[in-house]
mmCIF file of C-alpha atoms in Angstrom:
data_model
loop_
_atom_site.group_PDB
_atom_site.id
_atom_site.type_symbol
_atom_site.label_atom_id
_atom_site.label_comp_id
_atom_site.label_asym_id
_atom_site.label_seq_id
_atom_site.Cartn_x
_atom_site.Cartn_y
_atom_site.Cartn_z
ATOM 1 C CA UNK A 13 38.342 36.392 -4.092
ATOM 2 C CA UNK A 14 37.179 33.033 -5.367
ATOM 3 C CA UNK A 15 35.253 30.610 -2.830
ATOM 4 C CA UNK A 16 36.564 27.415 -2.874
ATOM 5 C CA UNK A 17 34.517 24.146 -2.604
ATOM 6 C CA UNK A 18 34.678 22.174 0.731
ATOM 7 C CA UNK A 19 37.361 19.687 0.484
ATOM 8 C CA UNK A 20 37.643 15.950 -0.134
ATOM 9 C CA UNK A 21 37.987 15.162 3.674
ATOM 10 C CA UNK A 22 34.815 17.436 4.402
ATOM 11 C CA UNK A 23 33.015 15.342 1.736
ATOM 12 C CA UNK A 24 34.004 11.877 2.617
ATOM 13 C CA UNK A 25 32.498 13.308 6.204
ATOM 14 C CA UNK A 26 29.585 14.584 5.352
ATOM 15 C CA UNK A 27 29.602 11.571 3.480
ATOM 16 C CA UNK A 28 29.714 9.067 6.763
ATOM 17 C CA UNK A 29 27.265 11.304 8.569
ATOM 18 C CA UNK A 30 24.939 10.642 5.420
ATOM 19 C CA UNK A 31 25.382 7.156 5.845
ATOM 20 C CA UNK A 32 24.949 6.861 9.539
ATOM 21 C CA UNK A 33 22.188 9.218 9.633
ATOM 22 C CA UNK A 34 20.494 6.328 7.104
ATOM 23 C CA UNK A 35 21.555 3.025 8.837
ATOM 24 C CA UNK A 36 20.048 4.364 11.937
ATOM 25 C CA UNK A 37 16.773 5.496 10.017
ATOM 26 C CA UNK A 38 16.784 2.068 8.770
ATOM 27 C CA UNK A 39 17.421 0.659 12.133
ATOM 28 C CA UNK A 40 14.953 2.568 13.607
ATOM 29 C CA UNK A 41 12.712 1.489 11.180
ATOM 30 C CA UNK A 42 12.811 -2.030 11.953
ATOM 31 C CA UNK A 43 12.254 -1.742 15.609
ATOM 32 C CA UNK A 44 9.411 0.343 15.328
ATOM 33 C CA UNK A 45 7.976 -2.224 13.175
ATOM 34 C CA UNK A 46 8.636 -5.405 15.273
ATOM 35 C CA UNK A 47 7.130 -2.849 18.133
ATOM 36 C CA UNK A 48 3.710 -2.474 16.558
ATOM 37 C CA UNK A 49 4.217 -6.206 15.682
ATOM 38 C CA UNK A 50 2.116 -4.992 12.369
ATOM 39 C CA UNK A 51 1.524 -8.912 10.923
ATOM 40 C CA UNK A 52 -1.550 -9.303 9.477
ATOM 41 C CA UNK A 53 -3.424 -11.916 10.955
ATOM 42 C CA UNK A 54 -7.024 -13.332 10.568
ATOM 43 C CA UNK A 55 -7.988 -11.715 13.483
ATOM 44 C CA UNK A 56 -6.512 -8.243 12.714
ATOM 45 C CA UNK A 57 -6.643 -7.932 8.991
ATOM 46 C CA UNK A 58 -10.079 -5.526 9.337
ATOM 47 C CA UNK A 59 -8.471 -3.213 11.370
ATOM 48 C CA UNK A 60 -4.956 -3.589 9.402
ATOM 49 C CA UNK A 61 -7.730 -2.943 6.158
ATOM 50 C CA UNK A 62 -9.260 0.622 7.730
ATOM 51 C CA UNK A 63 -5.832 1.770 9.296
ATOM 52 C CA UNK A 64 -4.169 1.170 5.263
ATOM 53 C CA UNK A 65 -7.071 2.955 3.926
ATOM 54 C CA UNK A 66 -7.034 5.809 6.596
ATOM 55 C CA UNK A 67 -3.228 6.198 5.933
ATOM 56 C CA UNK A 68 -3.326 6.135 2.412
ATOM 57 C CA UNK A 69 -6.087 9.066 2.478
ATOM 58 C CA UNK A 70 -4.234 10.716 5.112
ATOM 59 C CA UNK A 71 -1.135 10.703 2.472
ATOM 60 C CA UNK A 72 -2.590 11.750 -0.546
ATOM 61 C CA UNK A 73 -4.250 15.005 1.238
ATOM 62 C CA UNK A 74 -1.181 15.794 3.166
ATOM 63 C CA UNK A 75 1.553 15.102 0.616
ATOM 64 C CA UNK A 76 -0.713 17.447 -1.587
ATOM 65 C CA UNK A 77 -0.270 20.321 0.498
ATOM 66 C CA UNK A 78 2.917 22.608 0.561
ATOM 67 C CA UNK A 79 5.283 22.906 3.533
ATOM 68 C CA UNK A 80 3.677 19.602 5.379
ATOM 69 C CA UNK A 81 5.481 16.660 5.963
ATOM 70 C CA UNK A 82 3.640 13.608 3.864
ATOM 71 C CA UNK A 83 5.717 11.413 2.219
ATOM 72 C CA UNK A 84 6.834 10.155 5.528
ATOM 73 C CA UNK A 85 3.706 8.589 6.056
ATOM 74 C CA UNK A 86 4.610 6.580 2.673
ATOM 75 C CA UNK A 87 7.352 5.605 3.762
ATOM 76 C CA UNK A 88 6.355 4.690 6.697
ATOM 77 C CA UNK A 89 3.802 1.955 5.269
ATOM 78 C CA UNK A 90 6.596 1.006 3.079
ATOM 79 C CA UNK A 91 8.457 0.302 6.097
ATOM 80 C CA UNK A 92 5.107 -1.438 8.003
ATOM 81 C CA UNK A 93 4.157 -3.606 4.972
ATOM 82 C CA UNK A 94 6.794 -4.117 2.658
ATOM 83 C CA UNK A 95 6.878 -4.604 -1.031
ATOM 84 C CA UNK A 96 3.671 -5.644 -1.190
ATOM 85 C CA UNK A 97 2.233 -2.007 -0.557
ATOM 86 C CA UNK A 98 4.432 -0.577 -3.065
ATOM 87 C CA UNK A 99 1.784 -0.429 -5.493
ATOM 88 C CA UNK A 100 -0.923 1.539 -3.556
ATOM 89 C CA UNK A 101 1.514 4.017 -2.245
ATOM 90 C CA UNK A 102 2.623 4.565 -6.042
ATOM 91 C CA UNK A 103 -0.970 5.172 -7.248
ATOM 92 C CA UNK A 104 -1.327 7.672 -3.817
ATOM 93 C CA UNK A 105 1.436 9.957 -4.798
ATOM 94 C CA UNK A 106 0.640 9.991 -8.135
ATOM 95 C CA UNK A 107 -2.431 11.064 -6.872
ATOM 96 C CA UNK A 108 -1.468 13.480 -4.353
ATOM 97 C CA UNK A 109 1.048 15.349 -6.823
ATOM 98 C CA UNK A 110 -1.944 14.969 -9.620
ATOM 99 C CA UNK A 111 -4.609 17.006 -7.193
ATOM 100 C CA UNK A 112 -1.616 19.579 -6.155
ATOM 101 C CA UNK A 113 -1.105 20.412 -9.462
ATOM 102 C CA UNK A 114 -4.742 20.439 -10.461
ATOM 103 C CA UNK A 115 -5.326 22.874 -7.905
ATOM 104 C CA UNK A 116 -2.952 24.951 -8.948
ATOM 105 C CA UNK A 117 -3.424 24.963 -12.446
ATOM 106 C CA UNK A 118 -7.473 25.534 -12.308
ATOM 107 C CA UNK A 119 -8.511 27.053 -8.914
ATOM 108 C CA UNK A 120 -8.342 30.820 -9.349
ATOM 109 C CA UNK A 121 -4.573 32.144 -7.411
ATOM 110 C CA UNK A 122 -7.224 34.761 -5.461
ATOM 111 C CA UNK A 123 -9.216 31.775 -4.257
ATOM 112 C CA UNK A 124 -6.466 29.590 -3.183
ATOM 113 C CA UNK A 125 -4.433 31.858 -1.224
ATOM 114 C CA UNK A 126 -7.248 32.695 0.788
ATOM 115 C CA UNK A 127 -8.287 29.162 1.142
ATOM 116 C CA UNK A 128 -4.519 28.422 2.315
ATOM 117 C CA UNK A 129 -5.211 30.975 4.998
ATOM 118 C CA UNK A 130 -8.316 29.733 6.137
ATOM 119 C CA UNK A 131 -6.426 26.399 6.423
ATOM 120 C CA UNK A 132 -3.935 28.186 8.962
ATOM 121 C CA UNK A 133 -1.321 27.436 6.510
ATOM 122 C CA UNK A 134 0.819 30.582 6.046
ATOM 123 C CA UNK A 135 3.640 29.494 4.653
ATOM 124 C CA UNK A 136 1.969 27.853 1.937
ATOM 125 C CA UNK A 137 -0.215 30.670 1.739
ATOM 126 C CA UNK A 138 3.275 33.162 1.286
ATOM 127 C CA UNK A 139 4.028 31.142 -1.334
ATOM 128 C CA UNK A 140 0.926 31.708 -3.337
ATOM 129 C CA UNK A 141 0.666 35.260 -2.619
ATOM 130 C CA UNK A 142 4.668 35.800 -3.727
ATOM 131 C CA UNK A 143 3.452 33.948 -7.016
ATOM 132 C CA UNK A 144 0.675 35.648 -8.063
ATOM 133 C CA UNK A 145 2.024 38.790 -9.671
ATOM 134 C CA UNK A 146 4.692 36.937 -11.538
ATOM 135 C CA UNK A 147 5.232 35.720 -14.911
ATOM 136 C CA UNK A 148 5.050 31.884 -15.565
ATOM 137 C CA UNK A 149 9.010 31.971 -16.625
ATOM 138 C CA UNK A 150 9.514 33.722 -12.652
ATOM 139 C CA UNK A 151 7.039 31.284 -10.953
ATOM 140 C CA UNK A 152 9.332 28.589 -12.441
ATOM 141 C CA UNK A 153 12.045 30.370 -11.085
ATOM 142 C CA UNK A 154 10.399 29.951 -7.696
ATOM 143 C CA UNK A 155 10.234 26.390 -8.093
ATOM 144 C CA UNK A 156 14.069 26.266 -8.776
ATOM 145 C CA UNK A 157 15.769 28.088 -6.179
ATOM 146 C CA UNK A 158 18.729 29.171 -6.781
ATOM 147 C CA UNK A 159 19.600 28.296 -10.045
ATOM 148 C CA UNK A 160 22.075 30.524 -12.030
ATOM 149 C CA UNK A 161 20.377 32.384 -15.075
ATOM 150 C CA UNK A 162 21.524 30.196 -17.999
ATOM 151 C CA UNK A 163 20.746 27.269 -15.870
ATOM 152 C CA UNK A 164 17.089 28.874 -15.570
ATOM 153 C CA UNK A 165 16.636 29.114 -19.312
ATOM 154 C CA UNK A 166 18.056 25.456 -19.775
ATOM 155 C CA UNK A 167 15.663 24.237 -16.781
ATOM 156 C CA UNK A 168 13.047 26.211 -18.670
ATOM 157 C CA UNK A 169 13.438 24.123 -22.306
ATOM 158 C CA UNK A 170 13.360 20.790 -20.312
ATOM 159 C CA UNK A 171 11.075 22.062 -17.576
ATOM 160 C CA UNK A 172 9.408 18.469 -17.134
ATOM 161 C CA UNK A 173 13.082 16.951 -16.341
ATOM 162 C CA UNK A 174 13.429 19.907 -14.209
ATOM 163 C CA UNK A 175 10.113 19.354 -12.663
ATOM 164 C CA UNK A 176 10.694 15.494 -12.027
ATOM 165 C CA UNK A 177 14.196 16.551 -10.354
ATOM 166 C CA UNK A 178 12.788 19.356 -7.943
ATOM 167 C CA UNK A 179 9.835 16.587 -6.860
ATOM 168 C CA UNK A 180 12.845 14.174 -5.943
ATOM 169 C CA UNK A 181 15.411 16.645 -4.602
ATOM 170 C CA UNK A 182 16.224 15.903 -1.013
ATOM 171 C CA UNK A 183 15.560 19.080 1.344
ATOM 172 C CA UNK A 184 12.951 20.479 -1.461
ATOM 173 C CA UNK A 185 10.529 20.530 1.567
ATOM 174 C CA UNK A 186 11.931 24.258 1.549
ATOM 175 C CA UNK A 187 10.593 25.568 -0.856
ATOM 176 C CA UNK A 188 7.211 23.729 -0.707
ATOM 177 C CA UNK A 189 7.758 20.248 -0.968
ATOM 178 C CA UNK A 190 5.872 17.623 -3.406
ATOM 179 C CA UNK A 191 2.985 19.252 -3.606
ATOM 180 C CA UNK A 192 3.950 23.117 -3.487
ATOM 181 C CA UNK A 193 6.241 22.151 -6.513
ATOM 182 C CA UNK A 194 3.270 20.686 -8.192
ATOM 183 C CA UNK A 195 1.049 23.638 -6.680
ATOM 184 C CA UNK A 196 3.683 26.295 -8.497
ATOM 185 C CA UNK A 197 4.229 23.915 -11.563
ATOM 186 C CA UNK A 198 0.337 24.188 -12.256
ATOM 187 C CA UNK A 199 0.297 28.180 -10.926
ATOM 188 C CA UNK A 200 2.807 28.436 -13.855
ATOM 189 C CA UNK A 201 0.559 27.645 -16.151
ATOM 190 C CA UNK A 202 3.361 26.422 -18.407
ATOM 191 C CA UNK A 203 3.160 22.845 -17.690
ATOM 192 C CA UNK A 204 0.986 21.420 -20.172
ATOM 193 C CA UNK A 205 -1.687 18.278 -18.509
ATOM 194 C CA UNK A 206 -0.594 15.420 -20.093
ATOM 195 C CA UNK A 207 3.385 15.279 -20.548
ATOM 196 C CA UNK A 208 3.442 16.866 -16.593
ATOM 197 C CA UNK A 209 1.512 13.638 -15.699
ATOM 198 C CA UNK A 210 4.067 11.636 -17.636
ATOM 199 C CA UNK A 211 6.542 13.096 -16.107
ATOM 200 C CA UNK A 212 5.745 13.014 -12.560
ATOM 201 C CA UNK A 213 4.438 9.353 -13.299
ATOM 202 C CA UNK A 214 8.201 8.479 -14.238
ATOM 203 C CA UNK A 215 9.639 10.947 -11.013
ATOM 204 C CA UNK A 216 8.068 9.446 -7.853
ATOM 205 C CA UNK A 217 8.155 5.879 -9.441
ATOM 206 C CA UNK A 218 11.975 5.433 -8.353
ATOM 207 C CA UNK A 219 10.831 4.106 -4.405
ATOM 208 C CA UNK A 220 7.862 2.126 -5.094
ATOM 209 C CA UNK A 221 9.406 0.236 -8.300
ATOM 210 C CA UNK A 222 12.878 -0.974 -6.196
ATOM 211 C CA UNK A 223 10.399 -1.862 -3.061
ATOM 212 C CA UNK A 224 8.073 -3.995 -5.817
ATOM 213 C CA UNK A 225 11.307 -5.208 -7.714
ATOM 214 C CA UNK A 226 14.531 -5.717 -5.927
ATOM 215 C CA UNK A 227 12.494 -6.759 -2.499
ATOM 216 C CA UNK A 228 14.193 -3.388 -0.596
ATOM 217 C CA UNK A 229 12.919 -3.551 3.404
ATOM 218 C CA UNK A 230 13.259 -0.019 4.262
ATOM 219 C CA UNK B 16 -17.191 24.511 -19.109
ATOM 220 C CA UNK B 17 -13.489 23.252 -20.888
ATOM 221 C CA UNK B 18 -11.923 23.775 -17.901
ATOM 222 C CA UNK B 19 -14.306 21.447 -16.012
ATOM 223 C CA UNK B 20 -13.785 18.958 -18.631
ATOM 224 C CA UNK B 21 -9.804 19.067 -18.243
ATOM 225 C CA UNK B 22 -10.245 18.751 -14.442
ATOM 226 C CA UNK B 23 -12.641 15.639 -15.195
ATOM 227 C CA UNK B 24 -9.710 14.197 -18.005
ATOM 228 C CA UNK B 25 -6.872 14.677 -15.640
ATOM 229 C CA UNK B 26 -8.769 12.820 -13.010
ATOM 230 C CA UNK B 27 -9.861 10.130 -14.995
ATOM 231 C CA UNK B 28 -6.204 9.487 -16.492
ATOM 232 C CA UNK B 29 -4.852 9.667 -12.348
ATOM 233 C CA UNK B 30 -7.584 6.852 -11.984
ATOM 234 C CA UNK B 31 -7.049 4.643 -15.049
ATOM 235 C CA UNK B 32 -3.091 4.703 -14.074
ATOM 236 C CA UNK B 33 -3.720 4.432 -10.455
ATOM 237 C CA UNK B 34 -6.042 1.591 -11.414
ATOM 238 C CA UNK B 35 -3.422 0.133 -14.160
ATOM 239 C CA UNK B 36 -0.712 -0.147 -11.597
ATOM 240 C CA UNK B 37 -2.822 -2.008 -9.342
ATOM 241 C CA UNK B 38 -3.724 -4.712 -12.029
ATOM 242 C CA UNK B 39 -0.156 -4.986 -13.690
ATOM 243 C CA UNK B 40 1.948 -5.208 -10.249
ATOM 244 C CA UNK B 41 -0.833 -6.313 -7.841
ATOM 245 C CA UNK B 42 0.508 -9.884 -7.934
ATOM 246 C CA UNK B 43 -1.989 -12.923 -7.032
ATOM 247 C CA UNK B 44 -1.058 -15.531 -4.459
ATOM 248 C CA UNK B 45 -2.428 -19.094 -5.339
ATOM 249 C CA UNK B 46 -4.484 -20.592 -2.430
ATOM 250 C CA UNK B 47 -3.177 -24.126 -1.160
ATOM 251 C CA UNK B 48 -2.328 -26.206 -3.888
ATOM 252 C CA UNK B 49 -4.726 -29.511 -3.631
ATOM 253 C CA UNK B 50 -3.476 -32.852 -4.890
ATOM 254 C CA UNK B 51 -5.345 -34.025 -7.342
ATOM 255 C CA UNK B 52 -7.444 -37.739 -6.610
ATOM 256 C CA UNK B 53 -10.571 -39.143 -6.921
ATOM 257 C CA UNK B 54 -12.523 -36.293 -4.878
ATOM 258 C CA UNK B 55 -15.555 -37.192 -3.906
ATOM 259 C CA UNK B 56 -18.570 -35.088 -2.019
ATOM 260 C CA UNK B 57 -17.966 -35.317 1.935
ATOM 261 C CA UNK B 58 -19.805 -37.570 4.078
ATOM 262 C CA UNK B 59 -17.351 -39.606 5.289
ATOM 263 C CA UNK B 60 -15.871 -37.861 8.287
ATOM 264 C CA UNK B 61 -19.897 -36.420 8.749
ATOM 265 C CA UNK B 62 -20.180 -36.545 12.744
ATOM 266 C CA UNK B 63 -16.284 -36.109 14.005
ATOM 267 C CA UNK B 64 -15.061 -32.944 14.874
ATOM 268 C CA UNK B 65 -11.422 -32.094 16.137
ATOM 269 C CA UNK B 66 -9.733 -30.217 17.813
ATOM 270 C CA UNK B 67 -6.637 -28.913 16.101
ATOM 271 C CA UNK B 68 -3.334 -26.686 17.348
ATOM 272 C CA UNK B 69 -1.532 -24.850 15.150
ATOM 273 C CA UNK B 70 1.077 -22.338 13.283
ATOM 274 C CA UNK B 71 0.939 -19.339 11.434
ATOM 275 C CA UNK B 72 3.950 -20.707 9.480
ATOM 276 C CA UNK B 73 5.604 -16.794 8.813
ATOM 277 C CA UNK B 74 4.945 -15.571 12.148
ATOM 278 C CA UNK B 75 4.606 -18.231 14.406
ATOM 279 C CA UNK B 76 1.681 -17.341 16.631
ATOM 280 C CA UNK B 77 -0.445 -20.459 17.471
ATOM 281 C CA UNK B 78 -3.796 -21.121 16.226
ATOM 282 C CA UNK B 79 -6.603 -23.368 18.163
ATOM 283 C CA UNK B 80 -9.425 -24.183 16.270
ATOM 284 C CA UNK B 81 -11.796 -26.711 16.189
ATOM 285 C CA UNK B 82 -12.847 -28.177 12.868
ATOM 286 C CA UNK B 83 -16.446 -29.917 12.369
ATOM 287 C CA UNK B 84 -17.682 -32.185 9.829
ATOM 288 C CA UNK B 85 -21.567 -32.708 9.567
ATOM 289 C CA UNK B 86 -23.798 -33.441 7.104
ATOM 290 C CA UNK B 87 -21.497 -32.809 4.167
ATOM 291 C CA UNK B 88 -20.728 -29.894 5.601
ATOM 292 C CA UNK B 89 -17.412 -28.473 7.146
ATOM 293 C CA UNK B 90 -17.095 -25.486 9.954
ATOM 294 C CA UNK B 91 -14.296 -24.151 11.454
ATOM 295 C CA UNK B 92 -15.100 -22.486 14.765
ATOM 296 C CA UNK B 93 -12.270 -19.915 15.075
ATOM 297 C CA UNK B 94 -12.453 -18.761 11.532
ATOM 298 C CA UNK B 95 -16.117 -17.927 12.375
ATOM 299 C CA UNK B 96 -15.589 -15.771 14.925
ATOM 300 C CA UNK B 97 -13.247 -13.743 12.352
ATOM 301 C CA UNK B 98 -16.231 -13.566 9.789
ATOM 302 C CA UNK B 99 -19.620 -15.931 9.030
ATOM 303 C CA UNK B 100 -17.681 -18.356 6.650
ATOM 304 C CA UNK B 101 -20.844 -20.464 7.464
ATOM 305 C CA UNK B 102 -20.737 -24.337 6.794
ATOM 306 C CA UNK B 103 -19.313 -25.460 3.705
ATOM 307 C CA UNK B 104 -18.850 -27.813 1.344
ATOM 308 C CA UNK B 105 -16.440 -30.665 1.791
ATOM 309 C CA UNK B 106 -14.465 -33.506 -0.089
ATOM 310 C CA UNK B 107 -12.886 -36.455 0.580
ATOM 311 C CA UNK B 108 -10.757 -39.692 -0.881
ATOM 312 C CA UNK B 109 -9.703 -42.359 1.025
ATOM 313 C CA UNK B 110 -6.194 -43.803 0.236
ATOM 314 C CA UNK B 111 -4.449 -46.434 2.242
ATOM 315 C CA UNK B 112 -7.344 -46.041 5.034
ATOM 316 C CA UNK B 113 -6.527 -43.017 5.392
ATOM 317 C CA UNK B 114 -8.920 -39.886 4.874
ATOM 318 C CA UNK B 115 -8.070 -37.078 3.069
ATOM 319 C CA UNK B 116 -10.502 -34.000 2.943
ATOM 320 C CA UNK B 117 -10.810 -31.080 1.481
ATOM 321 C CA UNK B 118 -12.731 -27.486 1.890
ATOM 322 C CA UNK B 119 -12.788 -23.970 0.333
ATOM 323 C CA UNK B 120 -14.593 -21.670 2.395
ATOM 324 C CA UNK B 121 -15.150 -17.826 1.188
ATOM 325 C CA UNK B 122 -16.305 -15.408 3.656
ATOM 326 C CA UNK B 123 -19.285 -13.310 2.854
ATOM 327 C CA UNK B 124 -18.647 -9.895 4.426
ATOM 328 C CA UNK B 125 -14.765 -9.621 3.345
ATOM 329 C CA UNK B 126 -12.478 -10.900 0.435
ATOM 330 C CA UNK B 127 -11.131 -13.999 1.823
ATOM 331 C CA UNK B 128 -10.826 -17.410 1.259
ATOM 332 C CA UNK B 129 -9.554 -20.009 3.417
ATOM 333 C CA UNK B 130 -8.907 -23.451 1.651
ATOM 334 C CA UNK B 131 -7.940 -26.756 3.686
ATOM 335 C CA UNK B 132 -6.417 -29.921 3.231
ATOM 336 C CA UNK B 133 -6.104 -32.784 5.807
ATOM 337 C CA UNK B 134 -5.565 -35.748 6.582
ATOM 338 C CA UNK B 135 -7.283 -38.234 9.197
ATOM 339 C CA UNK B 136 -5.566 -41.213 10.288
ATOM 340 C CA UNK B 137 -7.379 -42.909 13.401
ATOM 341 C CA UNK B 138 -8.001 -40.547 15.633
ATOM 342 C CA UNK B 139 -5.342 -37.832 14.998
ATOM 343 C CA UNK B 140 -5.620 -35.319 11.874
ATOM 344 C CA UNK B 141 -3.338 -33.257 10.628
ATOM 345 C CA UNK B 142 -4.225 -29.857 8.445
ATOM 346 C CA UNK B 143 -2.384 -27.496 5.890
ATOM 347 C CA UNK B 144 -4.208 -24.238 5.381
ATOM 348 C CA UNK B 145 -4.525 -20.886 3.199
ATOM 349 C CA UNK B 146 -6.313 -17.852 4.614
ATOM 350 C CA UNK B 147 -6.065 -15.475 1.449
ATOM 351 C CA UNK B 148 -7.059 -12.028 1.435
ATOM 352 C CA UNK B 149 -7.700 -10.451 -2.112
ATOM 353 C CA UNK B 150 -7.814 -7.017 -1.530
ATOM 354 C CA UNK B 151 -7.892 -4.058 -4.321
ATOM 355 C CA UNK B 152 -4.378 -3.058 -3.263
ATOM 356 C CA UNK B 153 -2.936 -6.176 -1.997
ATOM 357 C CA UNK B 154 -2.969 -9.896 -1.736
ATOM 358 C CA UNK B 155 -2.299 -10.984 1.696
ATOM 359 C CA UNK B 156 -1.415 -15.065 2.779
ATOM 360 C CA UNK B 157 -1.579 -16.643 5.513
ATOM 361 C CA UNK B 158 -0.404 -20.041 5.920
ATOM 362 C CA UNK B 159 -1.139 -22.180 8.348
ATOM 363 C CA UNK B 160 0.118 -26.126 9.741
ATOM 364 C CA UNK B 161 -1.614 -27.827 12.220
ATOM 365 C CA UNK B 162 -2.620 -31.350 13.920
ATOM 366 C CA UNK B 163 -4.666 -32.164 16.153
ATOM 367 C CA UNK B 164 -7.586 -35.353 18.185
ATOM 368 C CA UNK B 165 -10.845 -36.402 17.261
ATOM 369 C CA UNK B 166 -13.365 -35.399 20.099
ATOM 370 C CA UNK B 167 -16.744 -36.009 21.180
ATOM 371 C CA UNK B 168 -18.936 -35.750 18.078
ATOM 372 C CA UNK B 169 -19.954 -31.850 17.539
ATOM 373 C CA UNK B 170 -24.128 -31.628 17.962
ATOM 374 C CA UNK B 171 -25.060 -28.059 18.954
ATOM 375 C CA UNK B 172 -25.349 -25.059 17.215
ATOM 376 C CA UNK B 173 -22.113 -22.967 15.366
ATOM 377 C CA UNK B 174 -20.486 -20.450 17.396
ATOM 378 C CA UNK B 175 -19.908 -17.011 15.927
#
């Protein structure tokens, strides 16, 4: 028995619910924003200053760590501030997906699934544990879930195009997010330093670049 | 001991791009344009102060202020209780009787710098300003329109 795809009409639904499900984000967005009333203003520009700086921390430390929610805090200054933070919250990610896979790559597997724990993070710390006895090809299977066999090998010979599609797959919060991809990327140990810096340089530019460029208000 | 050196590399090349982006798509704002004229060190509005009302132009909150002119010097009392601008230079050039003036002050304790231009006919003046924040991350703008009355000449201390 062959399973057959969902058809057009499903599609063109879950198509409107997609696009509903964004107007109102967008929306939602906006009134937030006129809310907080977040203008910067002579007498408010300090405090706008600290809370940027504290959010921008916040970010790279959180969207660093597997399984927690971070890049909403990104997009949530986009939203606050416009294109003119685009810049600083493309240097933060690149940051945050730099440390993720730094500690992944050089912090002994032993170490930072115990650290994980100590952090209260279990899930993230599952994840490290159901790495550890597994082959760099497997832990790149990890990163990309449910992908046929001879799609695994293919990923595998462009593994930095797969890597900069997992990082900007929506729903890959599943299997770790941002920065468990870049944590299991560098756990691999078959991502090379330099090309999976190029490569996640070009991935999470997409955002930030059509904020700077093309003026987008989220 | 190499992989120490790797971490160190991989930080340093996060930095320099982090610190690349910031100078290639960091765009600067210009502070108010000045016409140009025959400028010359302030003096002649030394004594008058005024009180002025006005506009953030993109947001429209309202500004009060009062500007002072002594010694050479200019002061604006609201943007000292922001940060200790202090008194500053000013210029002037007079053209059809009427005054022009001029001031750029920078604040000490935080990256901005407020420039003015006015004009003082009789007893009414009327100001265009630029509160510019240059931070590492960001240039912020503020622009501001105002006008405003001469009042009794300023002789105490600053406030702020």
């Amino acid at each position: 028995m062959t399973r057959t795809g969902p058809g057009v009409g499903a599609v063109l639904v879950r198509l409107a619910i997609l696009v509903g499900v964004l107007v109102l984000a967008t929306w939602g967005a906006h009134v937030i924003r006129d809310a907080l009333d977040l203008r910067v203003r002579p007498d408010n520009e300090q405090q706008v200053h600290r809370a940027i700086m504290l959010g921008a921390m916040a970010y790279v430390g959180l969207l660093a760590l597997p399984f927690v929610p971070g890049a909403e805090i990104g997009i949530a200054m986009l939203a606050a501030f416009g294109p003119a933070i685009a810049p600083l919250i493309y240097a933060a990610t690149l940051a945050a997906m730099t440390l993720a896979y730094t500690v992944g790559r050089y912090l002994p597997i032993g170490a930072l699934e115990r650290l994980l724990w100590r952090m209260r993070m279990r899930r993230a710390a599952a994840l490290v544990a159901r790495a550890a006895p597994l082959a760099p090809e497997d832990r790149l299977a990890m990163l990309l879930d449910r992908q046929p066999k001879r799609g695994l090998s293919r990923c595998l010979r462009y593994r930095y195009v797969a890597l900069a599609l997992a990082i900007n797959t929506p729903g890959n919060a599943l299997i770790g997010g941002g920065g468990g991809i870049m944590m299991l990327a560098g756990l691999s140990g078959i991502f090379a330093p330099l090309p999976t810096f190029l490569a996640v340089a070009l991935a999470v530019s997409p955002i930030p670049l059509a904020v700077m460029f093309f003026g987008l208000r989220l | 001991m190499l992989r120490i050196v790797q971490i160190a590399a991989i930080a340093l090349v996060t930095f320099a791009t982090g610190a690349a982006t910031m100078t290639v798509m960091n765009t600067d704002i210009p502070d108010l344009a000045v016409p140009d004229g025959d400028w010359v060190a302030g003096g002649a509005l030394d004594g008058r102060a005024f009180d002025i009302l006005g506009t953030d132009l993109a947001s429209g909150a309202v500004l009060e202020d009062e500007i002072i002119f002594r010694d050479g010097s200019f002061l604006s009392v609201d943007c000292q209780s922001y940060c200790d601008f202090g008194w500053s230079a000013y210029r002037t050039k007079t053209v059809d009787g009427v005054i022009h003036f001029t001031a750029r002050t920078i604040c000490p304790d935080a990256p901005h710098t407020v420039v003015w231009y006015g004009t003082v006919r009789g007893g009414a003046v009327t100001v265009d300003a630029t509160w510019t924040t240059r931070r590492w991350y960001w240039t912020n703008q503020i622009a501001i329109r105002a006008e405003g009355a001469s009042v009794p000449s300023f002789t105490g201390g600053t406030t702020g």
